[in-house]
Amino acid sequence: AQTVTQSQPEMSVQEAETVTLSCTYDTSESDYYLFWYKQPPSRQMILVIRQEAYKQQNATENRFSVNFQKAAKSFSLKISDSQLGDAAMYFCAYRRGHDMRFGAGTRLTVKP
Amino acid sequence: DADVTQTPRNRITKTGKRIMLECSQTKGHDRMYWYRQDPGLGLRLIYYSFDVKDINKGEISDGYSVSRQAQAKFSLSLESAIPNQTALYFCATSDAMGGPTDTQYFGPGTRLTVL
């Protein structure tokens, strides 16, 4: 079974600085999708960014970008110019077909 | 209005009680999912449905059942609730599997406590 590992239970960043959240996954498949979701205190799961495994180019969404290393099975999230509203739990997820697996999450604190 | 809604948002029940969590969506998606979230474990898939006539077990289906009443409605039932089913439950929808829009959209979650 595919597993997703987030090795950083907690991270903190100074407002306006950059932070990188790590994610690794285990799969024998070559075609799949990877996601980062944000969960603020409201509990809502919000899609931050997605990456198709067949694409070599790293996905970007405004201040959010990923470093996708397919051979290393690594999918890190970089948040630039961190804002107070970025404080939340961040979940990395892997999906192939109906099978979607989530990591345990990283709690990000943003210091003013 | 929210695209994916869940009712109730919070529920406290007792061991042995039957409880139903409901999910409705206005996104027009065929695929719907139920997950539970436990601290330190992320989200785990309970059941999923590709359409009204297609329901499948996920990673942790024991102790749960589901009903897909219509394309827009997908309910999760706990026939006899037990304390280790205390968790945050999420419903999600998606419009394709493996396609360019293969993204799941989540409801706001239901916090269930079983005493």
PDB file of C-alpha atoms in Angstrom:
ATOM      1  CA  ALA A   1       0.000   0.000   0.000  1.00  0.00           C
ATOM      2  CA  GLN A   2       1.093   3.490  -0.695  1.00  0.00           C
ATOM      3  CA  THR A   3       2.210   5.509   2.301  1.00  0.00           C
ATOM      4  CA  VAL A   4       2.784   9.204   2.766  1.00  0.00           C
ATOM      5  CA  THR A   5       5.222  10.511   5.353  1.00  0.00           C
ATOM      6  CA  GLN A   6       5.467  14.015   6.715  1.00  0.00           C
ATOM      7  CA  SER A   7       8.496  14.019   8.971  1.00  0.00           C
ATOM      8  CA  GLN A   8       7.897  17.451  10.517  1.00  0.00           C
ATOM      9  CA  PRO A   9       5.001  17.412  13.007  1.00  0.00           C
ATOM     10  CA  GLU A  10       5.473  21.147  13.628  1.00  0.00           C
ATOM     11  CA  MET A  11       7.174  24.010  11.852  1.00  0.00           C
ATOM     12  CA  SER A  12       7.343  27.727  12.487  1.00  0.00           C
ATOM     13  CA  VAL A  13       8.238  30.667  10.280  1.00  0.00           C
ATOM     14  CA  GLN A  14       8.588  34.383  10.709  1.00  0.00           C
ATOM     15  CA  GLU A  15       6.075  36.494   8.857  1.00  0.00           C
ATOM     16  CA  ALA A  16       7.352  37.424   5.363  1.00  0.00           C
ATOM     17  CA  GLU A  17       9.951  34.647   5.430  1.00  0.00           C
ATOM     18  CA  THR A  18      10.013  31.399   3.458  1.00  0.00           C
ATOM     19  CA  VAL A  19       9.335  27.928   4.825  1.00  0.00           C
ATOM     20  CA  THR A  20       9.502  24.473   3.269  1.00  0.00           C
ATOM     21  CA  LEU A  21       7.366  21.545   4.386  1.00  0.00           C
ATOM     22  CA  SER A  22       8.594  18.056   3.567  1.00  0.00           C
ATOM     23  CA  CYS A  23       6.720  15.059   2.233  1.00  0.00           C
ATOM     24  CA  THR A  24       7.849  11.686   0.991  1.00  0.00           C
ATOM     25  CA  TYR A  25       5.756   8.864  -0.361  1.00  0.00           C
ATOM     26  CA  ASP A  26       6.117   5.267  -1.296  1.00  0.00           C
ATOM     27  CA  THR A  27       4.655   3.837  -4.481  1.00  0.00           C
ATOM     28  CA  SER A  28       5.486   1.435  -7.267  1.00  0.00           C
ATOM     29  CA  GLU A  29       3.246   3.291  -9.707  1.00  0.00           C
ATOM     30  CA  SER A  30       4.432   5.804 -12.289  1.00  0.00           C
ATOM     31  CA  ASP A  31       1.170   7.691 -12.868  1.00  0.00           C
ATOM     32  CA  TYR A  32      -0.411   9.418  -9.890  1.00  0.00           C
ATOM     33  CA  TYR A  33      -1.275  12.789  -8.396  1.00  0.00           C
ATOM     34  CA  LEU A  34       0.114  14.618  -5.407  1.00  0.00           C
ATOM     35  CA  PHE A  35      -1.598  17.325  -3.381  1.00  0.00           C
ATOM     36  CA  TRP A  36      -1.060  19.702  -0.537  1.00  0.00           C
ATOM     37  CA  TYR A  37      -4.123  20.581   1.530  1.00  0.00           C
ATOM     38  CA  LYS A  38      -4.382  23.245   4.189  1.00  0.00           C
ATOM     39  CA  GLN A  39      -6.589  22.836   7.253  1.00  0.00           C
ATOM     40  CA  PRO A  40      -7.043  26.025   9.298  1.00  0.00           C
ATOM     41  CA  PRO A  41      -8.749  26.019  12.711  1.00  0.00           C
ATOM     42  CA  SER A  42     -12.099  26.142  10.910  1.00  0.00           C
ATOM     43  CA  ARG A  43     -11.417  22.447  10.006  1.00  0.00           C
ATOM     44  CA  GLN A  44     -12.108  23.026   6.335  1.00  0.00           C
ATOM     45  CA  MET A  45      -9.749  21.109   4.030  1.00  0.00           C
ATOM     46  CA  ILE A  46      -8.556  23.555   1.389  1.00  0.00           C
ATOM     47  CA  LEU A  47      -6.616  22.515  -1.693  1.00  0.00           C
ATOM     48  CA  VAL A  48      -3.359  24.453  -1.910  1.00  0.00           C
ATOM     49  CA  ILE A  49      -1.628  22.909  -4.889  1.00  0.00           C
ATOM     50  CA  ARG A  50      -1.550  19.758  -7.004  1.00  0.00           C
ATOM     51  CA  GLN A  51       1.052  18.030  -9.126  1.00  0.00           C
ATOM     52  CA  GLU A  52       0.613  15.401 -11.810  1.00  0.00           C
ATOM     53  CA  ALA A  53       3.402  12.831 -11.669  1.00  0.00           C
ATOM     54  CA  TYR A  54       3.820  12.791 -15.455  1.00  0.00           C
ATOM     55  CA  LYS A  55       4.698  16.484 -15.455  1.00  0.00           C
ATOM     56  CA  GLN A  56       8.313  17.361 -14.832  1.00  0.00           C
ATOM     57  CA  GLN A  57       7.586  21.029 -14.228  1.00  0.00           C
ATOM     58  CA  ASN A  58       6.964  21.928 -10.605  1.00  0.00           C
ATOM     59  CA  ALA A  59       3.524  23.349  -9.878  1.00  0.00           C
ATOM     60  CA  THR A  60       3.167  26.885  -8.552  1.00  0.00           C
ATOM     61  CA  GLU A  61       0.201  28.814  -7.166  1.00  0.00           C
ATOM     62  CA  ASN A  62       1.074  32.375  -6.248  1.00  0.00           C
ATOM     63  CA  ARG A  63       3.209  32.165  -3.077  1.00  0.00           C
ATOM     64  CA  PHE A  64       3.048  28.368  -3.000  1.00  0.00           C
ATOM     65  CA  SER A  65       5.318  26.126  -5.015  1.00  0.00           C
ATOM     66  CA  VAL A  66       6.439  22.532  -4.884  1.00  0.00           C
ATOM     67  CA  ASN A  67       9.695  20.708  -5.409  1.00  0.00           C
ATOM     68  CA  PHE A  68       8.699  17.405  -6.990  1.00  0.00           C
ATOM     69  CA  GLN A  69      11.466  14.843  -7.146  1.00  0.00           C
ATOM     70  CA  LYS A  70       9.893  11.762  -8.715  1.00  0.00           C
ATOM     71  CA  ALA A  71      12.895   9.461  -8.456  1.00  0.00           C
ATOM     72  CA  ALA A  72      13.360  10.342  -4.816  1.00  0.00           C
ATOM     73  CA  LYS A  73       9.581  10.195  -4.196  1.00  0.00           C
ATOM     74  CA  SER A  74       9.695  13.583  -2.570  1.00  0.00           C
ATOM     75  CA  PHE A  75       7.124  16.363  -2.757  1.00  0.00           C
ATOM     76  CA  SER A  76       7.919  19.418  -0.643  1.00  0.00           C
ATOM     77  CA  LEU A  77       5.858  22.590  -0.344  1.00  0.00           C
ATOM     78  CA  LYS A  78       7.504  26.006  -0.268  1.00  0.00           C
ATOM     79  CA  ILE A  79       5.587  28.961   1.086  1.00  0.00           C
ATOM     80  CA  SER A  80       7.128  32.304   0.230  1.00  0.00           C
ATOM     81  CA  ASP A  81       6.407  35.617   1.946  1.00  0.00           C
ATOM     82  CA  SER A  82       4.575  33.810   4.745  1.00  0.00           C
ATOM     83  CA  GLN A  83       1.458  35.484   6.064  1.00  0.00           C
ATOM     84  CA  LEU A  84      -0.377  35.108   9.360  1.00  0.00           C
ATOM     85  CA  GLY A  85      -3.246  33.503   7.472  1.00  0.00           C
ATOM     86  CA  ASP A  86      -0.953  30.679   6.373  1.00  0.00           C
ATOM     87  CA  ALA A  87      -0.975  29.275   9.900  1.00  0.00           C
ATOM     88  CA  ALA A  88      -2.678  25.882   9.699  1.00  0.00           C
ATOM     89  CA  MET A  89      -2.188  22.137   9.477  1.00  0.00           C
ATOM     90  CA  TYR A  90      -0.806  21.110   6.102  1.00  0.00           C
ATOM     91  CA  PHE A  91      -1.433  17.661   4.691  1.00  0.00           C
ATOM     92  CA  CYS A  92       0.401  16.019   1.843  1.00  0.00           C
ATOM     93  CA  ALA A  93      -1.664  13.509  -0.145  1.00  0.00           C
ATOM     94  CA  TYR A  94      -1.075  10.925  -2.843  1.00  0.00           C
ATOM     95  CA  ARG A  95      -3.770   9.753  -5.198  1.00  0.00           C
ATOM     96  CA  ARG A  96      -3.977   7.034  -7.779  1.00  0.00           C
ATOM     97  CA  GLY A  97      -7.494   6.233  -8.948  1.00  0.00           C
ATOM     98  CA  HIS A  98      -9.811   6.045  -5.951  1.00  0.00           C
ATOM     99  CA  ASP A  99      -6.952   5.407  -3.544  1.00  0.00           C
ATOM    100  CA  MET A 100      -6.043   8.630  -1.775  1.00  0.00           C
ATOM    101  CA  ARG A 101      -3.554   8.531   1.091  1.00  0.00           C
ATOM    102  CA  PHE A 102      -2.751  11.378   3.440  1.00  0.00           C
ATOM    103  CA  GLY A 103       0.247  12.125   5.574  1.00  0.00           C
ATOM    104  CA  ALA A 104      -0.168  12.815   9.280  1.00  0.00           C
ATOM    105  CA  GLY A 105       0.185  16.551   8.778  1.00  0.00           C
ATOM    106  CA  THR A 106       2.527  19.403   9.688  1.00  0.00           C
ATOM    107  CA  ARG A 107       1.328  22.188  11.948  1.00  0.00           C
ATOM    108  CA  LEU A 108       2.656  25.514  10.685  1.00  0.00           C
ATOM    109  CA  THR A 109       2.910  28.476  13.032  1.00  0.00           C
ATOM    110  CA  VAL A 110       3.555  31.955  11.633  1.00  0.00           C
ATOM    111  CA  LYS A 111       5.188  34.409  14.009  1.00  0.00           C
ATOM    112  CA  PRO A 112       4.460  38.135  13.602  1.00  0.00           C
TER     113      PRO A 112
ATOM    114  CA  ASP B   1     -23.476  28.721  -0.446  1.00  0.00           C
ATOM    115  CA  ALA B   2     -20.970  25.960   0.183  1.00  0.00           C
ATOM    116  CA  ASP B   3     -20.559  23.374  -2.570  1.00  0.00           C
ATOM    117  CA  VAL B   4     -20.245  20.459  -0.131  1.00  0.00           C
ATOM    118  CA  THR B   5     -22.256  20.532   3.077  1.00  0.00           C
ATOM    119  CA  GLN B   6     -22.315  18.168   6.024  1.00  0.00           C
ATOM    120  CA  THR B   7     -24.858  17.776   8.788  1.00  0.00           C
ATOM    121  CA  PRO B   8     -24.563  17.850  11.702  1.00  0.00           C
ATOM    122  CA  ARG B   9     -21.370  19.831  12.265  1.00  0.00           C
ATOM    123  CA  ASN B  10     -20.989  18.445  15.754  1.00  0.00           C
ATOM    124  CA  ARG B  11     -22.594  15.468  17.462  1.00  0.00           C
ATOM    125  CA  ILE B  12     -22.260  13.801  20.820  1.00  0.00           C
ATOM    126  CA  THR B  13     -23.770  10.361  21.193  1.00  0.00           C
ATOM    127  CA  LYS B  14     -23.600   7.356  23.469  1.00  0.00           C
ATOM    128  CA  THR B  15     -22.116   3.930  22.943  1.00  0.00           C
ATOM    129  CA  GLY B  16     -24.502   1.618  21.114  1.00  0.00           C
ATOM    130  CA  LYS B  17     -26.539   4.346  19.464  1.00  0.00           C
ATOM    131  CA  ARG B  18     -27.167   4.447  15.739  1.00  0.00           C
ATOM    132  CA  ILE B  19     -26.092   7.664  14.091  1.00  0.00           C
ATOM    133  CA  MET B  20     -26.176   9.013  10.566  1.00  0.00           C
ATOM    134  CA  LEU B  21     -23.973  11.710   9.095  1.00  0.00           C
ATOM    135  CA  GLU B  22     -25.209  13.351   5.935  1.00  0.00           C
ATOM    136  CA  CYS B  23     -23.421  14.940   3.016  1.00  0.00           C
ATOM    137  CA  SER B  24     -24.863  16.967   0.156  1.00  0.00           C
ATOM    138  CA  GLN B  25     -23.127  18.570  -2.797  1.00  0.00           C
ATOM    139  CA  THR B  26     -24.095  21.052  -5.467  1.00  0.00           C
ATOM    140  CA  LYS B  27     -20.990  20.567  -7.603  1.00  0.00           C
ATOM    141  CA  GLY B  28     -22.646  17.998  -9.858  1.00  0.00           C
ATOM    142  CA  HIS B  29     -19.891  15.489  -9.183  1.00  0.00           C
ATOM    143  CA  ASP B  30     -20.464  11.772  -9.596  1.00  0.00           C
ATOM    144  CA  ARG B  31     -17.857  10.620  -7.091  1.00  0.00           C
ATOM    145  CA  MET B  32     -18.279  10.999  -3.354  1.00  0.00           C
ATOM    146  CA  TYR B  33     -16.143   9.874  -0.426  1.00  0.00           C
ATOM    147  CA  TRP B  34     -16.208   9.563   3.356  1.00  0.00           C
ATOM    148  CA  TYR B  35     -13.035   9.970   5.426  1.00  0.00           C
ATOM    149  CA  ARG B  36     -12.250  10.069   9.090  1.00  0.00           C
ATOM    150  CA  GLN B  37      -9.487  12.149  10.613  1.00  0.00           C
ATOM    151  CA  ASP B  38      -7.715  11.172  13.813  1.00  0.00           C
ATOM    152  CA  PRO B  39      -4.920  13.154  15.452  1.00  0.00           C
ATOM    153  CA  GLY B  40      -1.533  12.092  14.128  1.00  0.00           C
ATOM    154  CA  LEU B  41      -3.005   9.864  11.428  1.00  0.00           C
ATOM    155  CA  GLY B  42      -4.209  12.223   8.748  1.00  0.00           C
ATOM    156  CA  LEU B  43      -7.346  11.265   6.821  1.00  0.00           C
ATOM    157  CA  ARG B  44      -8.336   7.684   6.056  1.00  0.00           C
ATOM    158  CA  LEU B  45     -10.892   6.554   3.508  1.00  0.00           C
ATOM    159  CA  ILE B  46     -14.001   4.788   4.850  1.00  0.00           C
ATOM    160  CA  TYR B  47     -16.202   4.378   1.760  1.00  0.00           C
ATOM    161  CA  TYR B  48     -16.423   5.802  -1.719  1.00  0.00           C
ATOM    162  CA  SER B  49     -19.073   5.884  -4.433  1.00  0.00           C
ATOM    163  CA  PHE B  50     -18.556   6.437  -8.141  1.00  0.00           C
ATOM    164  CA  ASP B  51     -22.263   6.811  -8.823  1.00  0.00           C
ATOM    165  CA  VAL B  52     -25.608   5.971  -7.239  1.00  0.00           C
ATOM    166  CA  LYS B  53     -25.272   2.260  -7.984  1.00  0.00           C
ATOM    167  CA  ASP B  54     -21.574   1.891  -7.222  1.00  0.00           C
ATOM    168  CA  ILE B  55     -20.402   1.836  -3.597  1.00  0.00           C
ATOM    169  CA  ASN B  56     -17.045   0.538  -2.443  1.00  0.00           C
ATOM    170  CA  LYS B  57     -15.246  -0.070   0.818  1.00  0.00           C
ATOM    171  CA  GLY B  58     -12.216   1.973   1.655  1.00  0.00           C
ATOM    172  CA  GLU B  59      -9.299   1.405   3.991  1.00  0.00           C
ATOM    173  CA  ILE B  60     -11.337   1.354   7.236  1.00  0.00           C
ATOM    174  CA  SER B  61     -14.950   0.373   6.506  1.00  0.00           C
ATOM    175  CA  ASP B  62     -15.582  -1.933   9.481  1.00  0.00           C
ATOM    176  CA  GLY B  63     -18.317  -0.563  11.738  1.00  0.00           C
ATOM    177  CA  TYR B  64     -19.650   1.788   9.076  1.00  0.00           C
ATOM    178  CA  SER B  65     -22.212   1.656   6.282  1.00  0.00           C
ATOM    179  CA  VAL B  66     -23.199   4.137   3.598  1.00  0.00           C
ATOM    180  CA  SER B  67     -26.122   5.045   1.396  1.00  0.00           C
ATOM    181  CA  ARG B  68     -26.037   6.979  -1.860  1.00  0.00           C
ATOM    182  CA  GLN B  69     -29.578   8.309  -2.061  1.00  0.00           C
ATOM    183  CA  ALA B  70     -28.954  10.450  -5.121  1.00  0.00           C
ATOM    184  CA  GLN B  71     -26.063  11.864  -7.081  1.00  0.00           C
ATOM    185  CA  ALA B  72     -25.931  14.757  -4.649  1.00  0.00           C
ATOM    186  CA  LYS B  73     -26.360  12.864  -1.358  1.00  0.00           C
ATOM    187  CA  PHE B  74     -24.118  10.376   0.418  1.00  0.00           C
ATOM    188  CA  SER B  75     -24.785   9.323   4.011  1.00  0.00           C
ATOM    189  CA  LEU B  76     -22.541   7.555   6.490  1.00  0.00           C
ATOM    190  CA  SER B  77     -24.049   5.442   9.258  1.00  0.00           C
ATOM    191  CA  LEU B  78     -22.637   4.018  12.442  1.00  0.00           C
ATOM    192  CA  GLU B  79     -25.006   1.186  13.316  1.00  0.00           C
ATOM    193  CA  SER B  80     -23.788   0.854  16.892  1.00  0.00           C
ATOM    194  CA  ALA B  81     -21.391   3.626  17.811  1.00  0.00           C
ATOM    195  CA  ILE B  82     -18.314   2.878  19.930  1.00  0.00           C
ATOM    196  CA  PRO B  83     -15.881   5.299  21.605  1.00  0.00           C
ATOM    197  CA  ASN B  84     -13.016   4.642  19.169  1.00  0.00           C
ATOM    198  CA  GLN B  85     -15.218   6.035  16.408  1.00  0.00           C
ATOM    199  CA  THR B  86     -14.785   9.435  17.988  1.00  0.00           C
ATOM    200  CA  ALA B  87     -13.201  11.451  15.202  1.00  0.00           C
ATOM    201  CA  LEU B  88     -13.623  14.210  12.658  1.00  0.00           C
ATOM    202  CA  TYR B  89     -15.498  12.961   9.588  1.00  0.00           C
ATOM    203  CA  PHE B  90     -15.170  14.503   6.154  1.00  0.00           C
ATOM    204  CA  CYS B  91     -17.193  14.076   3.016  1.00  0.00           C
ATOM    205  CA  ALA B  92     -15.526  14.840  -0.307  1.00  0.00           C
ATOM    206  CA  THR B  93     -16.470  14.897  -3.981  1.00  0.00           C
ATOM    207  CA  SER B  94     -14.603  14.727  -7.274  1.00  0.00           C
ATOM    208  CA  ASP B  95     -15.630  14.897 -10.888  1.00  0.00           C
ATOM    209  CA  ALA B  96     -13.091  12.581 -12.462  1.00  0.00           C
ATOM    210  CA  MET B  97     -10.665   9.835 -11.665  1.00  0.00           C
ATOM    211  CA  GLY B  98      -7.285  10.237 -13.223  1.00  0.00           C
ATOM    212  CA  GLY B  99      -8.320  13.111 -15.411  1.00  0.00           C
ATOM    213  CA  PRO B 100      -6.943  16.646 -15.516  1.00  0.00           C
ATOM    214  CA  THR B 101      -9.446  17.802 -12.918  1.00  0.00           C
ATOM    215  CA  ASP B 102      -8.848  14.918 -10.549  1.00  0.00           C
ATOM    216  CA  THR B 103      -9.171  16.892  -7.346  1.00  0.00           C
ATOM    217  CA  GLN B 104     -11.258  16.181  -4.280  1.00  0.00           C
ATOM    218  CA  TYR B 105     -13.292  18.938  -2.663  1.00  0.00           C
ATOM    219  CA  PHE B 106     -14.078  18.578   1.010  1.00  0.00           C
ATOM    220  CA  GLY B 107     -17.019  19.481   3.177  1.00  0.00           C
ATOM    221  CA  PRO B 108     -16.555  21.338   6.478  1.00  0.00           C
ATOM    222  CA  GLY B 109     -16.396  18.158   8.561  1.00  0.00           C
ATOM    223  CA  THR B 110     -18.493  16.642  11.343  1.00  0.00           C
ATOM    224  CA  ARG B 111     -16.970  16.252  14.769  1.00  0.00           C
ATOM    225  CA  LEU B 112     -18.410  13.112  16.344  1.00  0.00           C
ATOM    226  CA  THR B 113     -17.915  12.188  19.976  1.00  0.00           C
ATOM    227  CA  VAL B 114     -19.012   8.788  21.251  1.00  0.00           C
ATOM    228  CA  LEU B 115     -19.240   8.575  25.031  1.00  0.00           C
TER     229      LEU B 115
END
